[in-house]
Coordinates of C-alpha atoms in Angstrom, one line a residue:
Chain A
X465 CA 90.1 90.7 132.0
X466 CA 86.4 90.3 131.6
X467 CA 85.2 86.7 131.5
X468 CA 82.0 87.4 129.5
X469 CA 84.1 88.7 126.6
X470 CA 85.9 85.3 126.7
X471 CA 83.1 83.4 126.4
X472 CA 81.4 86.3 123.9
X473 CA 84.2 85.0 121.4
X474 CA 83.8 81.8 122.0
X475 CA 80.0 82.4 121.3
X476 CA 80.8 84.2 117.6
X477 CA 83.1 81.2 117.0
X478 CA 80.3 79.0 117.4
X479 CA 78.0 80.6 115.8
X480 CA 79.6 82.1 112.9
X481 CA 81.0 78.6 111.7
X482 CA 77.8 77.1 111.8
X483 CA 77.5 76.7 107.9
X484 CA 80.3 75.1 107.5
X485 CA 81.9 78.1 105.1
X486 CA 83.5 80.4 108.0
X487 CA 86.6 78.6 110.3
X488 CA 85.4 78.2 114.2
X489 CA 87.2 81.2 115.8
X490 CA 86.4 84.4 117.1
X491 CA 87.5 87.3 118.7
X492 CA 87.4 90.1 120.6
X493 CA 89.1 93.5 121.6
X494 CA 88.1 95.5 124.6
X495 CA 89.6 98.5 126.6
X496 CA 88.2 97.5 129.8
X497 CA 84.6 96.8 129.8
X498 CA 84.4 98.7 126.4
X499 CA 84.2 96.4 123.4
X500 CA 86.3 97.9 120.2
X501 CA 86.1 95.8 117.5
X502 CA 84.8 91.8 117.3
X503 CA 85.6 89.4 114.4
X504 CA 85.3 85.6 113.4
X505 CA 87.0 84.1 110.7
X506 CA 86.0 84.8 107.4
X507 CA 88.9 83.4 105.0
X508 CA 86.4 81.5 102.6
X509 CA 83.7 83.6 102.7
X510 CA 86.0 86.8 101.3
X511 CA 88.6 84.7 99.8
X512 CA 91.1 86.2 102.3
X513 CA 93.3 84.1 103.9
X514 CA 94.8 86.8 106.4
X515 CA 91.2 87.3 107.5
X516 CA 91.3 85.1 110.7
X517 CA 89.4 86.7 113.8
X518 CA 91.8 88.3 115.4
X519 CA 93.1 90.3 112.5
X520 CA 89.3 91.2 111.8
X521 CA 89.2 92.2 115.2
X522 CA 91.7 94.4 115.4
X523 CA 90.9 96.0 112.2
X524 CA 87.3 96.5 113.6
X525 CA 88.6 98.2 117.1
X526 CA 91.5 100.2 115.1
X527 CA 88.8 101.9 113.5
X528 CA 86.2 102.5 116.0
X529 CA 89.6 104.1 117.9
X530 CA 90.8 105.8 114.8
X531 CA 94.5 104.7 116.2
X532 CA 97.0 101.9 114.6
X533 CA 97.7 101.0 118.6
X534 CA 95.9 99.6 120.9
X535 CA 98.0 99.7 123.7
X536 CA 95.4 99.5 126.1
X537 CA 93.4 96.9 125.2
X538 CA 93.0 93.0 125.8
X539 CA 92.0 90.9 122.7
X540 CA 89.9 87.8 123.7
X541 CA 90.0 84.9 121.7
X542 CA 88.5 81.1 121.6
X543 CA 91.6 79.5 120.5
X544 CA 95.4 80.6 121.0
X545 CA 96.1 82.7 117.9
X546 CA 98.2 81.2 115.1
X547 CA 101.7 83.1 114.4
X548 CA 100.2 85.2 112.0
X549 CA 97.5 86.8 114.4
X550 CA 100.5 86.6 117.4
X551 CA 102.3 88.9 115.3
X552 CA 99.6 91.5 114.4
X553 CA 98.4 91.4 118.2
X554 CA 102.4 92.9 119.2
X555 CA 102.0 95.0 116.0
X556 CA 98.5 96.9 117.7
X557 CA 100.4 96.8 121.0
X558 CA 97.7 95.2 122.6
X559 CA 99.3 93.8 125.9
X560 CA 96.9 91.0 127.3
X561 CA 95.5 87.8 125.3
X562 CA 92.9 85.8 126.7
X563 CA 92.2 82.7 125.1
X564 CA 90.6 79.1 125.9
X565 CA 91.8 76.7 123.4
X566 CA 95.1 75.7 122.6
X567 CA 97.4 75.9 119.5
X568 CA 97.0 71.9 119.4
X569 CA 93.1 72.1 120.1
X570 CA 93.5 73.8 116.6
X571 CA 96.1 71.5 115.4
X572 CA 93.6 68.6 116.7
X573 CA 91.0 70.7 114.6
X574 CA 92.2 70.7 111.2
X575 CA 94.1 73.6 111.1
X576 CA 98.0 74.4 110.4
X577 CA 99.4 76.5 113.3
X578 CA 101.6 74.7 115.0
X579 CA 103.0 73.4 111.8
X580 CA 103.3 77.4 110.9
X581 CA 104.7 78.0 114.9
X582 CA 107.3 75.5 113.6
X583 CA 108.4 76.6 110.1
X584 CA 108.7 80.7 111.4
X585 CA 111.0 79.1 114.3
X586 CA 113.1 77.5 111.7
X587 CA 116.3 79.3 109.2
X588 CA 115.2 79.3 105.6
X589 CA 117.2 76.7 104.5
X590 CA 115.0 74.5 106.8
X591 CA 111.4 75.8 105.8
X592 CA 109.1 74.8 103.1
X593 CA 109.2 77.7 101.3
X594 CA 111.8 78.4 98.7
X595 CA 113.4 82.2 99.7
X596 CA 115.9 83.9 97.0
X597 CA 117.9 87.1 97.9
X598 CA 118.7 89.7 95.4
X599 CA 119.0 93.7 95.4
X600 CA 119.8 93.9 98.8
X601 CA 121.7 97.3 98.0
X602 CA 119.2 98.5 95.9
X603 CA 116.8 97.9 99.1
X604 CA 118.5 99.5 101.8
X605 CA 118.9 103.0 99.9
X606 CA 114.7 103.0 100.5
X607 CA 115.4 102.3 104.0
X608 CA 118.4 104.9 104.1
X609 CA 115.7 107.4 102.9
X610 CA 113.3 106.6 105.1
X611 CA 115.5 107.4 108.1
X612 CA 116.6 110.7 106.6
X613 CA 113.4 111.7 106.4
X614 CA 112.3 114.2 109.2
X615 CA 108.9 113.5 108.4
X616 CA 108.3 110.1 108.9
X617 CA 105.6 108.4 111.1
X618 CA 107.1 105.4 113.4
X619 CA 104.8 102.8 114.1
Chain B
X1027 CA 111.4 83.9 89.4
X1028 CA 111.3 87.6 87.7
X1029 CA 114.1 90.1 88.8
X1030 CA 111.3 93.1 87.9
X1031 CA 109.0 91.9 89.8
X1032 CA 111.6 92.3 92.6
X1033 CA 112.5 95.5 91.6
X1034 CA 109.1 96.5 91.4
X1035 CA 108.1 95.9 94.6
X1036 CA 111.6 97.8 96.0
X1037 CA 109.9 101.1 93.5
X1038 CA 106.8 101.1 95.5
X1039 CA 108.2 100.7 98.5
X1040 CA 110.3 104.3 97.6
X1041 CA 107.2 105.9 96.3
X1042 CA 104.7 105.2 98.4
X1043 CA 106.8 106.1 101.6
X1044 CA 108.5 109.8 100.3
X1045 CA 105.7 111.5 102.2
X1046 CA 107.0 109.6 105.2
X1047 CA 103.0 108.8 106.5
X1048 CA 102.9 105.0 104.9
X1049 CA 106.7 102.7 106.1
X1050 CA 108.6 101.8 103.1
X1051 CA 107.6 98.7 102.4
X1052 CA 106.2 97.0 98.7
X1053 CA 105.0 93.9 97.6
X1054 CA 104.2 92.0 94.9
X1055 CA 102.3 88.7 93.8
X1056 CA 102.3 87.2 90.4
X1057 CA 101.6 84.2 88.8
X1058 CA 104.6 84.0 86.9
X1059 CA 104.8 86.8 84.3
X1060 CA 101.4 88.4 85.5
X1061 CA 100.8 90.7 88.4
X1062 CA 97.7 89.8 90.3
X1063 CA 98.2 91.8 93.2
X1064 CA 100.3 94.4 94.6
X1065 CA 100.4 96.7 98.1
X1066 CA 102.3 99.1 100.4
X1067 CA 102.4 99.4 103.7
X1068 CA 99.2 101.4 104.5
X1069 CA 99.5 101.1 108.9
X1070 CA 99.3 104.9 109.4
X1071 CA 97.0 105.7 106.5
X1072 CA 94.5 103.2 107.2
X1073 CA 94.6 103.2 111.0
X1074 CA 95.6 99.7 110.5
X1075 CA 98.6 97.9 111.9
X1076 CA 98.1 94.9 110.0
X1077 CA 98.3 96.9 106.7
X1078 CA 102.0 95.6 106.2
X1079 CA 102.8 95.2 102.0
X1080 CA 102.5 91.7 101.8
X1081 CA 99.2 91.5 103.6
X1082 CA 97.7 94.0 101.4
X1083 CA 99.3 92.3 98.3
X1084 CA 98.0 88.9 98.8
X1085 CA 94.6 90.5 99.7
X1086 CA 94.2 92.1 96.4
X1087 CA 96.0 88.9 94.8
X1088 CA 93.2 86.6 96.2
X1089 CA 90.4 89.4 95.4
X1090 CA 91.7 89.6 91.9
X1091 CA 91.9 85.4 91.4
X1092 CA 88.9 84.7 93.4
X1093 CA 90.3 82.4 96.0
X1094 CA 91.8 82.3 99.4
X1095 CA 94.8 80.4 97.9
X1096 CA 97.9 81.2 95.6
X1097 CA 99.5 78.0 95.6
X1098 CA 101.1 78.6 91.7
X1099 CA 102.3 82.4 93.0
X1100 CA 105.7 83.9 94.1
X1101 CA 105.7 87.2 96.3
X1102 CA 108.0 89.8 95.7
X1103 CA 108.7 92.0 98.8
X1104 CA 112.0 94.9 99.2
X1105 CA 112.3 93.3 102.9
X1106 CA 112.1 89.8 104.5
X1107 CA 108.9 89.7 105.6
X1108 CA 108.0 90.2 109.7
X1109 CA 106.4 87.4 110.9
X1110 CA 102.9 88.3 110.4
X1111 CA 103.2 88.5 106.8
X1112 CA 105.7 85.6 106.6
X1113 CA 102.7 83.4 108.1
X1114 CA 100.0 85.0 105.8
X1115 CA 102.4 83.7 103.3
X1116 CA 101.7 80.1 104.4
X1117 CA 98.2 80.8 105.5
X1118 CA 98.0 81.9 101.5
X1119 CA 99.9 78.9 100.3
X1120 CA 102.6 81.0 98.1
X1121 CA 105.4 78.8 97.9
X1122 CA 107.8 81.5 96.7
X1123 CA 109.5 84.4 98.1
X1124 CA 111.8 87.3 96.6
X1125 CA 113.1 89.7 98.6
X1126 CA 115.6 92.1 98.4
X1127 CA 116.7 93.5 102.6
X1128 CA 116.7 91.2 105.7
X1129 CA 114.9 91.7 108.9
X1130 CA 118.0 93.1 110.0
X1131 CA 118.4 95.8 107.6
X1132 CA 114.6 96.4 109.0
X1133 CA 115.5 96.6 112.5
X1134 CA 118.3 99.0 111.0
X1135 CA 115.4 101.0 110.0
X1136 CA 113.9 101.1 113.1
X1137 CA 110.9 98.4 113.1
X1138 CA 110.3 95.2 115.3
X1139 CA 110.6 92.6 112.6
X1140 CA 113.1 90.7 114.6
X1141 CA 111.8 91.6 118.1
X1142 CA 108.6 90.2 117.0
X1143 CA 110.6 87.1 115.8
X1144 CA 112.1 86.4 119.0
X1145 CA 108.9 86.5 121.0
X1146 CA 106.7 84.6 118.8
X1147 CA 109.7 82.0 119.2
X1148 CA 109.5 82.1 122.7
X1149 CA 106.8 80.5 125.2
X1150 CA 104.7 82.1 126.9
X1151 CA 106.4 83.0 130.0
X1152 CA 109.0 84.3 128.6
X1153 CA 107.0 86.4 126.5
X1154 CA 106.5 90.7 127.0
X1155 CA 102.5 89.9 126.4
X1156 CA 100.4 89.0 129.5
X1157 CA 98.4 85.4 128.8
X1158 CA 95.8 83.8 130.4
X1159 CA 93.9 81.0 129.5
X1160 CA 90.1 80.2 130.7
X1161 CA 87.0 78.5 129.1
X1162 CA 89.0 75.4 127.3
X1163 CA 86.5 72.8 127.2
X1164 CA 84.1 75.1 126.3
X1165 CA 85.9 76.0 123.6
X1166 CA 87.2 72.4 122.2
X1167 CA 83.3 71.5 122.1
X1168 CA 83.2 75.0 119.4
X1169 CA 85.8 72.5 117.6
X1170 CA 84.2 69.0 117.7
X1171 CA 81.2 70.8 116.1
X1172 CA 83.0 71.9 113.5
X1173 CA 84.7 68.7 112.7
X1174 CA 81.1 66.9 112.7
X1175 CA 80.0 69.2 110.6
X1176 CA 79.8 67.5 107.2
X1177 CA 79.3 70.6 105.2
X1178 CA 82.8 72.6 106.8
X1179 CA 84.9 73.8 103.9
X1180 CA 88.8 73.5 104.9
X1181 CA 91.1 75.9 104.1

């Protein structure tokens, strides 16, 4: 943990957001005292709503590492990431989050993640969203496939 | 609803994962009979672990329409979204989903959809990701900025 990246993100929140168009968050991932890949939010600017900071971030460091893990990195960020960014941070591995503000700082902020935190926790008869099943069978062959293939990639 | 759609998305998921390099996940947006968007699961390909289907597909969806929301859209997916994609789902405002396997078919498969699921349940502590939190008021004044700032654009 390296306080200076903490505040670094903290820094591109602030000023990135400045105009109003981009959210106030930023982020970044470092191995060590090596800096990967930064981001800030940028979901108006390139109408992309899965392009918070953190998933900007570790897009940017996957790169630079030309690896889909970053197992031994920290991602720094200004505010506790929402469930979306949560989830991509276990997906790249990374093991450590630093972060100053809270998922209610956000909430307090104008922005939806606890209200996301709470609908993810919840069975799908209790969410917002309408869910229908079908296919199911039809589905699993791919799957069934994909584990007889010898020449598959985990991730 | 469109059942092709559906069926669709399970296609691409078998095509685009035979050579065993990109997991066999598809997706698909539309705005009811129209396709605006549609994606694979691109993690190994693109060195980039938050290339899941959906992701991609509302990505392309929102390039193609122009905006970071899809609020008159359903997404068709062969798998229950994990929860990143589940929460880009919200993030994008798709009230809507089709899908064909659970998460538990997926774990079948071999992937940490319902790991993921647990944790991001979970607080911290009990959590498998290290978390430390530093900096807050520096970071809530990033936010009271941002909600003085008469120009922000919410999203």
């Amino acid at each position: 943990m390296n306080i200076a990246f903490l505040r670094r993100a903290i820094k591109i929140a602030e000023e990135k957001s400045k105009s109003g168009i981009n959210g106030p968050f930023g982020a970044v991932v470092a191995r060590g005292d090596e800096i990967l890949g930064e981001g800030w939010n940028q979901v108006v600017e390139n109408n992309d709503p899965t392009a918070h900071a953190e998933i900007v971030a570790i897009r940017n460091a996957c790169s630079c590492k030309a690896d889909f893990r970053l197992q031994e990195c920290t991602i720094y960020c200004n505010c506790e990431p929402c469930p979306m960014c949560l989830s991509a941070i276990y997906w790249a591995r990374i093991p450590e989050i630093v972060y100053a503000c809270t998922r209610d700082d956000a909430t307090d902020a104008g922005f939806d993640d606890a209200l996301i935190y709470d609908e993810i926790g919840s069975a799908w008869n209790d969410r917002s969203i309408k869910r229908i099943q079908a296919e199911r069978e039809t589905g699993k062959k791919v799957f069934q496939k994909w584990l007889a293939n010898q020449d598959r990639i985990n991730y």
